[in-house]
Coordinates of C-alpha atoms in Angstrom, one line a residue:
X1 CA 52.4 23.8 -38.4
X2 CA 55.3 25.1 -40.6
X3 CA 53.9 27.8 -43.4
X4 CA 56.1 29.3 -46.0
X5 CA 54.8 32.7 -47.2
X6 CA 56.3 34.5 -50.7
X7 CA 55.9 37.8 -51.9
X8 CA 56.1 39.2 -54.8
X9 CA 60.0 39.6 -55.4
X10 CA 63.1 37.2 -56.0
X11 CA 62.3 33.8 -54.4
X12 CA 65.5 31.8 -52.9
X13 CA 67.7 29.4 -54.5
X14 CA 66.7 27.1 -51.7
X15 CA 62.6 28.0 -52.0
X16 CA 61.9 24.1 -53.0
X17 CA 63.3 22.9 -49.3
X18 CA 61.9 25.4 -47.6
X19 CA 58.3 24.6 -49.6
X20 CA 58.7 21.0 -48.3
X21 CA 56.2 19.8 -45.7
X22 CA 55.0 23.5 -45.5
X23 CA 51.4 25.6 -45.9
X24 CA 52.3 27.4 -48.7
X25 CA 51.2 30.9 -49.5
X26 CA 51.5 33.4 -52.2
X27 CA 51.0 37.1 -51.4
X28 CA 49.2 38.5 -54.3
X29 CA 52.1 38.4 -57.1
X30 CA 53.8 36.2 -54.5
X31 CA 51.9 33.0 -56.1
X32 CA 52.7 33.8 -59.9
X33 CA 56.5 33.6 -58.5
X34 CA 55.7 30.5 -56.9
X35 CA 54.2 28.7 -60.1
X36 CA 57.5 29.8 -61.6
X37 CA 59.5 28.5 -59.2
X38 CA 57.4 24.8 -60.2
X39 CA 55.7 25.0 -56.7
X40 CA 51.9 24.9 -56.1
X41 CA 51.0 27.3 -53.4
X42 CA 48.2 25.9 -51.0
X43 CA 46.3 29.7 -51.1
X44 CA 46.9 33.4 -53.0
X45 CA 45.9 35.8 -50.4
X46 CA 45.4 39.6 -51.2
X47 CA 43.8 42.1 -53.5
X48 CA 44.8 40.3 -56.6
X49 CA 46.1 43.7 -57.9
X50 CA 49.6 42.0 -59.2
X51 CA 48.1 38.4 -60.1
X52 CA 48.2 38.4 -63.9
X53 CA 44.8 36.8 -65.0
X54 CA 46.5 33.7 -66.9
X55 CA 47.6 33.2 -63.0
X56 CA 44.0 34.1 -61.6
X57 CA 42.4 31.4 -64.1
X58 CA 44.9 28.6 -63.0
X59 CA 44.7 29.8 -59.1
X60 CA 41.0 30.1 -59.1
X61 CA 40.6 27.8 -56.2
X62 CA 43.1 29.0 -54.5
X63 CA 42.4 32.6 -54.0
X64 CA 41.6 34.0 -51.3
X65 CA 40.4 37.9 -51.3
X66 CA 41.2 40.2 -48.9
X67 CA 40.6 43.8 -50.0
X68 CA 41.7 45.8 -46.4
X69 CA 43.5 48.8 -47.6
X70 CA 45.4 49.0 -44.4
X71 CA 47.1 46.1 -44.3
X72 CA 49.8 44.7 -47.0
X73 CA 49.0 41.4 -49.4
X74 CA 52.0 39.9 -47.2
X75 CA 50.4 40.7 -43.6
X76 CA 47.5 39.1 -44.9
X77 CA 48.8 36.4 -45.9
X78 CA 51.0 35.8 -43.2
X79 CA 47.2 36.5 -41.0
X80 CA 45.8 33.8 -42.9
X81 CA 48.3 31.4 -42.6
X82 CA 47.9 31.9 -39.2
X83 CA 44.6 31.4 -38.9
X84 CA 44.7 27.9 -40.3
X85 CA 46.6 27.3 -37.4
X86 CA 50.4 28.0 -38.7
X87 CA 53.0 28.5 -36.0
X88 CA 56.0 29.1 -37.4
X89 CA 55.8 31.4 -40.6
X90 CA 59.0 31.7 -42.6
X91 CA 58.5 34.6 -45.5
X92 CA 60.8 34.5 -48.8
X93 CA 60.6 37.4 -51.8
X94 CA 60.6 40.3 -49.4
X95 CA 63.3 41.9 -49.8
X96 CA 64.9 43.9 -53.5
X97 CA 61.5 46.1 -54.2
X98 CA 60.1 49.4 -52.5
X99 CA 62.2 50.1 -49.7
X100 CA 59.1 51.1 -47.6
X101 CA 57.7 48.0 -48.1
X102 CA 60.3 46.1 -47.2
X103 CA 60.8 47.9 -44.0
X104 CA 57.4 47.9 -43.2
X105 CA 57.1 43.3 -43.9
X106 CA 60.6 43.9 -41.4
X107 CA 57.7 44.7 -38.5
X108 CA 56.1 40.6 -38.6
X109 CA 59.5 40.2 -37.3
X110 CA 58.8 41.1 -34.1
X111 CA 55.2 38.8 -34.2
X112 CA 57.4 36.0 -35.0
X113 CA 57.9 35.7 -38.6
X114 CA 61.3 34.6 -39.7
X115 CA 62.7 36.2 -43.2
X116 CA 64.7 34.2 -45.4
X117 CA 66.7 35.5 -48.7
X118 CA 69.8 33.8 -50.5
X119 CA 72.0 36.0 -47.7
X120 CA 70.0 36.6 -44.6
X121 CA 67.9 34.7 -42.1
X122 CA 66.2 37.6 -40.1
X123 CA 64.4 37.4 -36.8
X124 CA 63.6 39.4 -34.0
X125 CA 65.4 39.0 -29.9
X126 CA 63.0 38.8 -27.9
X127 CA 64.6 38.2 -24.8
X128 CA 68.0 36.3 -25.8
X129 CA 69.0 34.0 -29.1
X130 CA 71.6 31.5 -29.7
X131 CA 72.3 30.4 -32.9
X132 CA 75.8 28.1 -34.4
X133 CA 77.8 28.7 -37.5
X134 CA 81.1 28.3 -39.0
X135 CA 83.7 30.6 -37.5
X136 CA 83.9 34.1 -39.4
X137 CA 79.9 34.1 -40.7
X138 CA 78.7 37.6 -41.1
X139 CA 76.3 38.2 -38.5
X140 CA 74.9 42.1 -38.2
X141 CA 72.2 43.6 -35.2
X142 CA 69.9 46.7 -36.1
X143 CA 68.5 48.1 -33.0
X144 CA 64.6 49.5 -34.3
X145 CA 65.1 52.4 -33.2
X146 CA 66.9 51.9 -29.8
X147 CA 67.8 48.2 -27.7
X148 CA 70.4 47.5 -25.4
X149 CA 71.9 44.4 -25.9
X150 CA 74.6 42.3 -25.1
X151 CA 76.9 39.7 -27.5
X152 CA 79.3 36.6 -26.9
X153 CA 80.6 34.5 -29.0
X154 CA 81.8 36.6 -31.5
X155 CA 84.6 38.3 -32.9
X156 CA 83.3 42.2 -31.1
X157 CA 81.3 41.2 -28.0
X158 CA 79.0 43.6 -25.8
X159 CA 78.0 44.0 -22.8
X160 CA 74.5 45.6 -22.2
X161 CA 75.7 48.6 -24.9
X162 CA 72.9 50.7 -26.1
X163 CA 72.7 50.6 -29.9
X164 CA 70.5 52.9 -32.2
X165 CA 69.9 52.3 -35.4
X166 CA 72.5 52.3 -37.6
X167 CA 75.7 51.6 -38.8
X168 CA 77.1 50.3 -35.3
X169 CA 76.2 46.9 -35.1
X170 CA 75.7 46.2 -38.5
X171 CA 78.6 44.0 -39.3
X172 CA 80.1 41.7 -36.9
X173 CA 81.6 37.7 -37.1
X174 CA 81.0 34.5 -35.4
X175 CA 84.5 33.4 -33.2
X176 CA 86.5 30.8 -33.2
X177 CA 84.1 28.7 -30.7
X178 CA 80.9 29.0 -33.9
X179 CA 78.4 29.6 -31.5
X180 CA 76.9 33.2 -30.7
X181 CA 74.6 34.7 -28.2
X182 CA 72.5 37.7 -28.1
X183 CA 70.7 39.2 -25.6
X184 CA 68.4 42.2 -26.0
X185 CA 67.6 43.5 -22.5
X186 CA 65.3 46.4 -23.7
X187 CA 64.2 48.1 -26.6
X188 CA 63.4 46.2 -30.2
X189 CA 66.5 44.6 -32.0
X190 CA 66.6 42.4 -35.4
X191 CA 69.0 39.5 -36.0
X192 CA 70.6 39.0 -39.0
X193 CA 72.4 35.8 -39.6
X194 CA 74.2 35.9 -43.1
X195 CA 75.1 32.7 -44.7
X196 CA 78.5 34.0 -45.8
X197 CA 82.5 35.4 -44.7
X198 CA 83.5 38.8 -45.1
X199 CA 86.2 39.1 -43.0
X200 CA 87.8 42.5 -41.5
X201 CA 91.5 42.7 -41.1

């Protein structure tokens, strides 16, 4: 089952397709974006602690409370979803807030959990990912904190290089042939497929 999981920041332009034929889920706040955005989440799962009450009223049977202080309204949300047997979670509004807490939603990466914004689609490599797109597309690779990995397809290729996290890796392009492969042969390593050129000379 597809779920679609939103947080409390700037939902995508797109957030009405990706809503379609999905469990959707507001994180706390997540689900007063949601209502703004004209789409009526399925569940609001958190401490309520950013749910205004006019939301709270309208939501009432949709809230679900989860007051663990040691996990964030998105990991619970993104647990509960999986508990009603969702098995492939795509989170929106996670990104533009607190930087810690959008590096710290960047960890249900590697259990699965694909991010989506109006720029990025991020995932982890678990082993090796292909993925197709029009010659040039910005593609970047953050190593978390170390990975070895290898690229073909695209404009720089490796070869089982070790990366660290940082600034090497960050920006490279799809080739001429529009389809790219990434291998991670050790260590923990984020994809970041950009919808967008930004071509080096």
């Amino acid at each position: 089952m597809k779920a679609l999981v939103a947080g409390d920041r700037q939902l995508p332009a797109d957030i009405a397709e990706l809503a379609r034929d999905a469990l959707v889920v507001g994180a706390d706040g997540g689900g007063e974006r949601l209502l703004a955005a004209g789409i009526q989440p399925d569940a609001i799962v958190g401490d309520m602690d950013s749910l205004s009450a006019t939301a709270r009223t309208q939501l009432a049977d949709q809230l679900v409370r989860d007051d663990d202080p040691g996990r964030s309204d998105l990991e619970k949300a993104v647990a509960w979803a999986r508990a009603q047997g969702a098995d492939a979670i795509t989170v929106v509004g996670w990104s533009g807030g607190r930087l810690d807490h959008t590096l710290a939603a960047l960890a249900l990466a590697f259990e699965g959990v694909v991010f989506h914004d109006d720029r990025f689609r991020v995932s982890a490599i678990a082993g090796g990912a292909e993925f197709a797109a029009e010659p040039g597309t910005l593609f970047s690779l953050m190593a978390l904190p170390e990975a070895v990995v290898s690229v073909g397809g695209a404009r720089w290729n490796l070869e089982q290089e070790p990366l660290a996290m940082g600034a090497r890796g960050m920006h490279n392009e799809v080739a001429a042939g529009g389809h790219v492969r990434v291998e991670c042969h050790s260590g923990k390593l984020l994809l970041f497929e950009g919808n967008f050129q930004a071509l080096h000379d």
